[in-house]
Coordinates of C-alpha atoms and ligand atoms in Angstrom, one line a residue:
X1 CA 162.7 199.3 200.7
X2 CA 163.0 202.9 199.8
X3 CA 162.4 205.4 202.5
X4 CA 159.8 208.2 201.9
X5 CA 162.1 210.9 203.2
X6 CA 164.3 213.7 202.0
X7 CA 167.8 213.9 203.5
X8 CA 169.0 217.5 203.6
X9 CA 172.5 218.7 204.6
X10 CA 172.9 222.2 205.8
X11 CA 176.4 223.0 204.6
X12 CA 176.6 226.0 206.9
X13 CA 176.7 223.6 209.9
X14 CA 177.3 220.1 208.4
X15 CA 174.0 219.1 210.1
X16 CA 171.8 216.6 208.2
X17 CA 168.1 216.4 208.5
X18 CA 165.6 213.8 207.4
X19 CA 162.3 215.3 206.2
X20 CA 159.2 213.0 205.7
X21 CA 157.7 213.0 202.1
X22 CA 153.9 212.6 201.8
X23 CA 152.2 212.8 198.4
X24 CA 155.5 213.8 196.9
X25 CA 155.6 216.9 199.1
X26 CA 157.5 217.9 202.2
X27 CA 155.8 219.8 205.1
X28 CA 157.1 223.3 205.1
X29 CA 157.1 223.4 208.9
X30 CA 159.7 220.6 208.8
X31 CA 162.1 223.1 207.4
X32 CA 162.0 225.2 210.6
X33 CA 164.3 222.7 212.5
X34 CA 167.1 223.8 210.1
X35 CA 168.9 226.6 211.8
X36 CA 172.5 227.8 212.4
X37 CA 172.0 228.9 216.0
X38 CA 169.4 227.3 218.4
X39 CA 167.8 230.7 218.8
X40 CA 167.2 231.2 215.1
X41 CA 163.6 231.3 213.7
X42 CA 164.4 228.4 211.4
X43 CA 164.3 227.9 207.7
X44 CA 161.4 228.9 205.4
X45 CA 160.7 228.3 201.7
X46 CA 160.4 231.4 199.5
X47 CA 157.7 231.1 196.8
X48 CA 156.3 234.4 195.3
X49 CA 152.9 233.7 193.6
X50 CA 152.9 230.2 195.3
X51 CA 154.2 228.7 192.1
X52 CA 155.3 225.6 193.9
X53 CA 153.4 225.6 197.2
X54 CA 150.4 223.3 198.0
X55 CA 148.1 225.2 200.4
X56 CA 145.6 222.4 201.0
X57 CA 144.7 218.8 200.3
X58 CA 141.6 218.5 198.2
X59 CA 139.3 215.9 196.6
X60 CA 137.3 218.3 194.3
X61 CA 139.2 219.0 191.1
X62 CA 142.2 217.3 189.5
X63 CA 144.3 219.0 186.8
X64 CA 147.3 217.4 185.0
X65 CA 148.9 220.5 183.4
X66 CA 151.3 218.5 181.3
X67 CA 148.6 216.3 179.8
X68 CA 145.8 218.9 179.7
X69 CA 143.5 216.9 181.9
X70 CA 140.7 218.4 184.0
X71 CA 138.3 216.3 186.2
X72 CA 135.7 217.3 188.7
X73 CA 135.4 214.6 191.5
X74 CA 137.2 212.2 189.0
X75 CA 134.8 212.8 186.1
X76 CA 136.6 214.0 182.9
X77 CA 135.4 217.5 181.9
X78 CA 134.9 216.2 178.3
X79 CA 132.3 213.6 179.5
X80 CA 130.5 216.1 181.8
X81 CA 130.3 218.7 179.0
X82 CA 128.8 216.2 176.7
X83 CA 126.4 214.3 179.0
X84 CA 125.7 216.5 182.1
X85 CA 124.4 220.0 182.8
X86 CA 125.4 222.8 185.1
X87 CA 123.0 222.1 187.9
X88 CA 124.1 218.5 188.0
X89 CA 127.8 219.4 187.9
X90 CA 127.1 221.9 190.7
X91 CA 125.7 219.1 192.8
X92 CA 128.6 216.8 191.9
X93 CA 131.2 219.5 192.8
X94 CA 129.6 220.4 196.1
X95 CA 128.5 216.9 197.3
X96 CA 131.1 214.7 195.7
X97 CA 128.8 212.3 193.8
X98 CA 126.5 212.4 190.9
X99 CA 122.9 212.8 192.2
X100 CA 120.1 210.3 192.0
X101 CA 117.1 211.5 190.1
X102 CA 115.3 212.5 193.4
X103 CA 118.5 214.3 194.7
X104 CA 118.8 216.1 191.3
X105 CA 115.1 217.1 191.3
X106 CA 115.2 218.4 194.9
X107 CA 118.5 220.3 194.2
X108 CA 117.1 221.9 191.0
X109 CA 113.9 222.9 192.8
X110 CA 116.0 224.5 195.6
X111 CA 118.1 226.5 193.2
X112 CA 115.0 227.6 191.1
X113 CA 113.2 228.8 194.1
X114 CA 115.8 231.1 195.6
X115 CA 116.5 233.3 192.5
X116 CA 114.8 236.5 193.8
X117 CA 116.8 239.2 195.7
X118 CA 115.5 241.6 198.3
X119 CA 113.9 244.7 196.7
X120 CA 116.4 246.8 198.5
X121 CA 119.1 245.2 196.4
X122 CA 117.5 246.8 193.3
X123 CA 117.7 250.2 195.0
X124 CA 121.3 249.5 196.0
X125 CA 122.1 248.7 192.3
X126 CA 120.3 251.9 191.2
X127 CA 122.9 253.9 193.1
X128 CA 125.7 252.8 190.7
X129 CA 126.6 255.2 187.8
X130 CA 125.0 254.3 184.5
X131 CA 128.4 253.2 183.2
X132 CA 129.5 251.2 186.2
X133 CA 131.4 248.1 185.2
X134 CA 129.0 245.1 185.7
X135 CA 131.7 243.1 187.4
X136 CA 132.2 245.8 190.0
X137 CA 128.5 245.9 190.5
X138 CA 128.5 242.1 190.9
X139 CA 131.3 242.2 193.5
X140 CA 129.7 245.0 195.5
X141 CA 126.2 243.4 195.4
X142 CA 127.5 239.9 196.5
X143 CA 129.2 241.6 199.5
X144 CA 125.9 243.5 200.2
X145 CA 124.0 240.2 200.4
X146 CA 125.7 239.5 203.7
X147 CA 123.7 242.3 205.3
X148 CA 120.4 240.5 204.5
X149 CA 121.5 237.1 205.9
X150 CA 123.2 237.7 209.3
X151 CA 122.9 234.0 210.1
X152 CA 125.6 233.5 207.3
X153 CA 128.2 234.5 210.0
X154 CA 127.4 231.2 211.8
X155 CA 129.9 229.3 209.6
X156 CA 130.1 226.4 212.1
X157 CA 126.5 225.5 211.2
X158 CA 126.3 223.1 208.2
X159 CA 122.6 224.1 207.8
X160 CA 123.4 227.8 207.7
X161 CA 126.2 227.2 205.3
X162 CA 124.0 225.2 202.9
X163 CA 121.3 227.9 203.0
X164 CA 123.8 230.5 201.9
X165 CA 125.3 228.2 199.2
X166 CA 121.9 227.7 197.7
X167 CA 121.1 231.4 197.9
X168 CA 124.4 232.4 196.2
X169 CA 124.2 229.9 193.4
X170 CA 120.5 230.8 192.7
X171 CA 120.9 234.6 193.0
X172 CA 124.1 235.3 191.1
X173 CA 122.4 235.1 187.7
X174 CA 119.8 237.6 188.9
X175 CA 122.5 240.0 190.2
X176 CA 124.3 239.6 186.8
X177 CA 121.2 240.2 184.8
X178 CA 120.3 243.3 187.0
X179 CA 123.8 244.6 186.5
X180 CA 123.5 244.3 182.7
X181 CA 120.0 245.8 182.6
X182 CA 121.2 248.7 184.8
X183 CA 124.1 249.4 182.4
X184 CA 121.7 249.5 179.5
X185 CA 119.1 251.7 181.3
X186 CA 116.5 248.9 180.9
X187 CA 113.9 247.8 183.4
X188 CA 114.9 244.7 185.4
X189 CA 113.3 241.4 184.4
X190 CA 112.4 239.3 187.4
X191 CA 113.5 235.6 187.4
X192 CA 111.1 233.0 186.0
X193 CA 111.3 230.0 188.2
X194 CA 109.8 227.7 185.5
X195 CA 113.0 228.1 183.5
X196 CA 116.3 226.3 183.7
X197 CA 119.5 228.0 185.1
X198 CA 121.0 229.4 181.9
X199 CA 117.6 229.8 180.2
X200 CA 116.5 232.0 183.1
X201 CA 119.7 234.1 182.9
X202 CA 119.2 234.7 179.1
X203 CA 115.5 235.5 179.8
X204 CA 116.3 238.1 182.5
X205 CA 119.0 239.6 180.2
X206 CA 117.1 239.8 177.0
X207 CA 113.3 239.9 177.4
X208 CA 111.7 243.2 176.6
X209 CA 107.9 243.7 176.2
X210 CA 107.2 240.4 174.4
X211 CA 104.5 238.3 176.0
X212 CA 105.7 235.2 174.2
X213 CA 109.4 235.6 174.7
X214 CA 111.3 232.3 174.4
X215 CA 115.0 231.6 174.9
X216 CA 116.8 229.9 172.1
X217 CA 117.4 226.3 173.5
X218 CA 120.7 226.0 171.5
X219 CA 122.1 229.2 173.1
X220 CA 120.8 228.1 176.5
X221 CA 122.6 224.7 176.2
X222 CA 125.8 226.4 174.8
X223 CA 125.9 228.7 177.9
X224 CA 125.1 225.7 180.1
X225 CA 128.2 223.9 178.8
X226 CA 130.3 227.0 179.1
X227 CA 129.2 227.3 182.7
X228 CA 130.1 223.6 183.4
X229 CA 133.6 224.3 182.1
X230 CA 134.0 227.3 184.4
X231 CA 132.8 225.7 187.7
X232 CA 136.1 225.0 189.4
X233 CA 139.8 224.9 188.7
X234 CA 141.5 223.9 192.0
X235 CA 143.6 226.5 193.7
X236 CA 143.5 229.4 191.1
X237 CA 143.9 233.0 192.3
X238 CA 140.2 233.6 192.9
X239 CA 139.7 230.3 194.8
X240 CA 142.8 230.8 196.8
X241 CA 141.4 234.2 197.8
X242 CA 138.1 232.5 198.8
X243 CA 140.1 230.2 201.0
X244 CA 142.3 232.9 202.5
X245 CA 139.3 235.0 203.4
X246 CA 137.3 232.0 204.5
X247 CA 140.1 230.9 206.7
X248 CA 139.5 233.9 209.0
X249 CA 135.9 232.6 209.3
X250 CA 134.4 235.4 207.4
X251 CA 130.9 234.8 206.1
X252 CA 130.5 233.3 202.6
X253 CA 129.2 236.5 200.9
X254 CA 132.2 238.5 202.1
X255 CA 134.6 235.7 201.2
X256 CA 133.1 235.4 197.7
X257 CA 133.1 239.1 197.1
X258 CA 136.9 238.9 197.6
X259 CA 137.2 235.9 195.3
X260 CA 135.2 237.6 192.6
X261 CA 137.5 240.7 193.0
X262 CA 140.5 238.5 192.4
X263 CA 138.8 236.9 189.4
X264 CA 138.2 240.4 187.9
X265 CA 141.9 240.9 187.3
X266 CA 143.0 240.7 183.6
X267 CA 145.6 238.1 184.3
X268 CA 142.8 235.9 185.7
X269 CA 139.1 235.8 184.8
X270 CA 139.2 239.3 183.4
X271 CA 141.3 237.9 180.6
X272 CA 138.2 237.0 178.6
X273 CA 137.3 240.7 178.4
X274 CA 141.0 241.6 177.7
X275 CA 141.0 239.0 174.8
X276 CA 138.1 240.7 173.1
X277 CA 139.6 244.1 173.4
X278 CA 142.9 242.7 172.0
X279 CA 141.1 241.2 169.0
X280 CA 139.2 244.4 168.3
X281 CA 142.5 246.4 168.6
X282 CA 144.2 244.0 166.1
X283 CA 141.2 244.5 163.8
X284 CA 142.2 242.2 161.0
X285 CA 144.1 238.9 160.6
X286 CA 146.6 240.7 158.4
X287 CA 147.8 242.7 161.4
X288 CA 148.5 239.6 163.5
X289 CA 152.2 239.2 162.5
X290 CA 153.0 242.7 163.6
X291 CA 151.0 242.3 166.8
X292 CA 152.9 239.1 167.6
X293 CA 156.2 240.9 167.2
X294 CA 155.1 243.3 169.9
X295 CA 154.3 240.3 172.1
X296 CA 157.7 238.8 171.5
X297 CA 159.4 242.1 172.2
X298 CA 157.6 242.0 175.6
X299 CA 155.6 245.1 174.8
X300 CA 152.4 243.3 175.8
X301 CA 150.9 239.9 176.7
X302 CA 149.0 237.6 174.3
X303 CA 145.8 237.6 176.3
X304 CA 144.0 234.3 176.5
X305 CA 147.3 232.4 176.2
X306 CA 149.4 230.8 178.9
X307 CA 148.6 229.2 182.2
X308 CA 150.2 228.6 185.5
X309 CA 149.3 224.9 185.4
X310 CA 148.5 223.9 181.8
X311 CA 151.7 223.5 179.8
X312 CA 149.5 222.0 177.1
X313 CA 146.2 223.0 175.4
X314 CA 143.6 223.9 178.1
X315 CA 141.1 221.1 177.7
X316 CA 138.3 223.7 178.3
X317 CA 139.5 225.8 175.4
X318 CA 139.3 222.8 173.1
X319 CA 135.6 222.2 174.1
X320 CA 134.8 225.9 173.9
X321 CA 136.1 226.1 170.3
X322 CA 133.7 223.4 169.3
X323 CA 130.7 225.2 170.9
X324 CA 131.6 228.3 168.9
X325 CA 130.4 226.5 165.7
X326 CA 127.0 225.6 167.2
X327 CA 126.5 229.2 168.4
X328 CA 127.6 230.8 165.1
X329 CA 125.0 228.6 163.4
X330 CA 122.4 230.8 165.1
X331 CA 124.1 234.1 165.7
X332 CA 126.2 234.3 162.6
X333 CA 130.0 233.9 162.6
X334 CA 132.0 236.3 164.7
X335 CA 134.6 237.8 162.3
X336 CA 137.0 238.1 165.3
X337 CA 137.3 234.4 165.1
X338 CA 139.5 234.7 162.1
X339 CA 141.9 236.9 164.0
X340 CA 141.8 234.5 167.0
X341 CA 142.5 231.5 164.7
X342 CA 145.5 233.3 163.1
X343 CA 146.9 234.2 166.5
X344 CA 146.6 230.6 167.6
X345 CA 148.2 229.3 164.4
X346 CA 151.2 231.5 164.8
X347 CA 151.5 230.9 168.5
X348 CA 151.5 227.1 168.1
X349 CA 154.3 227.3 165.6
X350 CA 156.5 230.2 166.8
X351 CA 159.5 229.2 169.1
X352 CA 158.8 232.1 171.5
X353 CA 155.4 230.6 172.4
X354 CA 156.3 227.0 172.0
X355 CA 159.3 227.3 174.3
X356 CA 157.2 228.9 177.0
X357 CA 154.3 226.4 176.6
X358 CA 151.9 229.2 175.8
X359 CA 148.6 227.6 174.6
X360 CA 145.1 229.0 174.4
X361 CA 143.4 228.9 177.8
X362 CA 139.8 228.9 178.9
X363 CA 139.5 232.7 178.2
X364 CA 140.7 232.7 174.6
X365 CA 137.6 231.6 172.8
X366 CA 134.9 232.1 175.4
X367 CA 134.7 235.8 174.8
X368 CA 134.2 235.4 171.1
X369 CA 131.1 233.2 171.8
X370 CA 129.8 235.6 174.4
X371 CA 130.1 238.5 172.0
X372 CA 128.4 236.6 169.2
X373 CA 125.5 235.8 171.7
X374 CA 125.2 239.6 172.2
X375 CA 126.8 240.0 175.6
X376 CA 128.8 243.3 176.0
X377 CA 132.5 242.7 176.7
X378 CA 132.2 244.1 180.2
X379 CA 129.8 241.2 181.1
X380 CA 132.4 238.6 180.3
X381 CA 134.0 238.4 183.8
X382 CA 130.5 238.2 185.3
X383 CA 129.8 235.2 183.1
X384 CA 132.9 233.6 184.5
X385 CA 131.9 234.5 188.1
X386 CA 128.4 233.0 187.9
X387 CA 129.5 229.3 187.4
X388 CA 132.7 229.8 189.5
X389 CA 130.4 230.5 192.4
X390 CA 130.0 226.8 192.7
X391 CA 133.7 226.1 192.8
X392 CA 134.4 228.8 195.3
X393 CA 131.7 227.5 197.7
X394 CA 132.7 223.9 197.3
X395 CA 136.3 224.8 198.2
X396 CA 135.1 227.0 201.1
X397 CA 133.1 224.0 202.5
X398 CA 136.2 221.8 202.1
X399 CA 138.4 224.4 203.9
X400 CA 136.0 224.6 206.9
X401 CA 135.7 220.8 207.1
X402 CA 139.5 220.4 207.1
X403 CA 140.8 220.3 210.7
X404 CA 144.4 220.8 209.6
X405 CA 143.6 224.2 208.1
X406 CA 144.4 227.4 210.1
X407 CA 144.0 231.1 209.3
X408 CA 146.1 232.0 206.3
X409 CA 149.0 234.1 207.3
X410 CA 152.2 233.8 205.1
X411 CA 155.6 234.9 206.4
X412 CA 158.1 237.2 204.6
X413 CA 161.8 237.8 204.1
X414 CA 162.5 241.2 205.7
X415 CA 165.0 243.2 203.8
X416 CA 164.1 246.6 205.2
X417 CA 165.9 249.0 207.6
X418 CA 167.4 247.9 210.9
X419 CA 166.4 249.6 214.2
X420 CA 166.6 253.4 214.1
X421 CA 165.5 256.3 216.3
X422 CA 162.8 258.8 215.6
X423 CA 164.1 262.1 214.1
X424 CA 162.4 265.4 215.0
X425 CA 161.0 267.4 212.0
X426 CA 163.5 270.2 212.4
X427 CA 166.4 267.7 212.4
X428 CA 165.5 266.0 209.1
X429 CA 167.4 266.8 206.0
Ligands
SDX501 C1 142.6 231.9 184.2 O1 144.9 229.4 187.6 C2 143.9 229.0 187.0 O2 143.4 227.9 187.0 C3 143.1 230.2 186.3 C4 142.0 229.8 185.4 C5 140.8 229.3 186.2 O3 140.0 228.5 185.6 O4 140.6 229.8 187.4 O5 142.4 228.8 184.5 C6 141.5 231.0 184.6 O6 143.0 232.8 184.9 C7 143.3 231.6 182.9 C8 144.4 232.6 182.5 C9 143.9 233.9 181.9 N1 144.9 234.9 181.8 C10 145.4 235.3 180.6 O7 145.1 234.8 179.6 C11 146.4 236.4 180.7 C12 147.6 236.1 179.9 N2 148.4 235.0 180.5 C13 149.5 235.4 181.3 O8 149.3 236.6 182.1 C14 150.1 234.2 182.1 O9 150.2 233.2 181.2 C15 149.4 233.7 183.3 C16 149.1 234.8 184.3 C17 148.1 233.0 182.9 C18 150.3 232.6 183.9 O10 151.4 233.3 184.3 P1 152.6 232.5 185.1 O11 152.3 231.1 185.4 O12 153.1 233.4 186.2 O13 153.7 232.4 184.0 P2 154.9 233.4 183.8 O14 154.3 234.8 183.9 O15 156.0 233.0 184.7 O16 155.2 233.2 182.2 C19 156.3 232.3 181.9 C20 156.9 233.0 180.6 C21 157.4 234.4 180.9 O17 158.4 234.6 179.9 P3 160.0 234.6 180.4 O18 160.0 235.7 181.5 O19 160.1 233.2 181.0 O20 160.8 234.8 179.2 O21 155.9 233.1 179.6 C22 155.7 234.4 179.3 C23 156.2 235.3 180.5 O22 156.6 236.5 180.0 N3 154.2 234.6 179.2 C24 153.6 235.3 178.2 C25 152.2 235.1 178.4 N4 152.1 234.3 179.5 C26 153.3 234.0 179.9 N5 154.1 236.0 177.2 C27 153.2 236.6 176.4 N6 151.8 236.4 176.5 C28 151.3 235.7 177.5 N7 150.0 235.5 177.6

């Protein structure tokens, strides 16, 4: 009978320790018993970027990075992308099960009837410069929502939490659309509660004076599938941020503003914007070999490639690539696709990329589709944040329900100065 333990010998003292193993993991606090002198603090693990540290137990999303597997609540992303829709996947992610028809109808009704924002939010957004980045406007406005719903600070109340969850999921498309219209100097288009989730977003973004404006259903469905693919991705940087802020019992609006700020970074959800800027800079497929030499010489990153978890093709990128063809049927082919395909072709063959398991990730092809649909590049991180709102909130709920969780407060290895006395100004060299 094998023992589920790890035996560790501290060669400094010859002392041996037996550490329990659970889920192929040891509890970091079990290291603290390893010390040279009884008065020592005890041993810690050092893990910059948390590359090998589990911060929580979760039942929401499963990723197998080696096999390129992604499942929400056990359902493969490929099946959900083909058979489900964003509102249903949002329900599944938050509540853990696929909804019955009545549960779905009630949930869809709730989301459709909380799309409006307070009129003061419009005035708040008017204060941004004309060229304010839409993602910065999104982050600021989400934080500002907390001033309209003070009951959101009652995070112990399940009812209060659910009210804010519905509000955030319903309102982020409106905030996104208002950010876009502001950046274009266009009047805001109010939500139309008769429309579906992505249909309403496209309506608020695109409608001008037409009285018979209709959203293209193929584009609405393509965006719905893209949104499903972006709902959650276990403990990524933005979600980890949501959990860190949420662990101090901050309200969900303030927590999510922080999560969105983390997502904005070009190494994370801001990569979709960085990919497009990279493709435009390359300009033509014939410049790809020269560009790739620059990447191999460490002069820059190949944006949209590589992943902390996937050491195989990101399953989302595979699905997104298929959606591109459906969208281009309507919008016309995006010429940047040729550059992207050439980058991928070389990366999948070249030893530098193969050795480092650098495959296209979710951000590589999504931007090409968004641009073909007419979205300005600066809107791409916002289009990531809208669906990820569901994942952030589901993970936030799970955090608050987990009695083993505490306020996040990592330790450090101090390598600074020892004690020294204050030196008067005239005595300093
Ligand atoms: C997202 O975590 C998630 O789940 C995130 C996400 C989600 O849904 O929430 O999936 C969304 O953020 C996708 C990733 C989008 N970011 C990009 O496309 C930016 C480009 N990618 C890199 O910045 C990088 O790949 C990361 C940040 C995504 C992952 O970095 P890691 O895990 O810290 O890996 P690393 O930096 O240790 O890289 C390992 C090696 C290094 O080379 P060596 O020092 O070992 O020689 O690979 C190299 C890196 O230099 N490398 C790259 C590269 N990514 C890694 N070299 C060139 N181009 C790249 N893109």
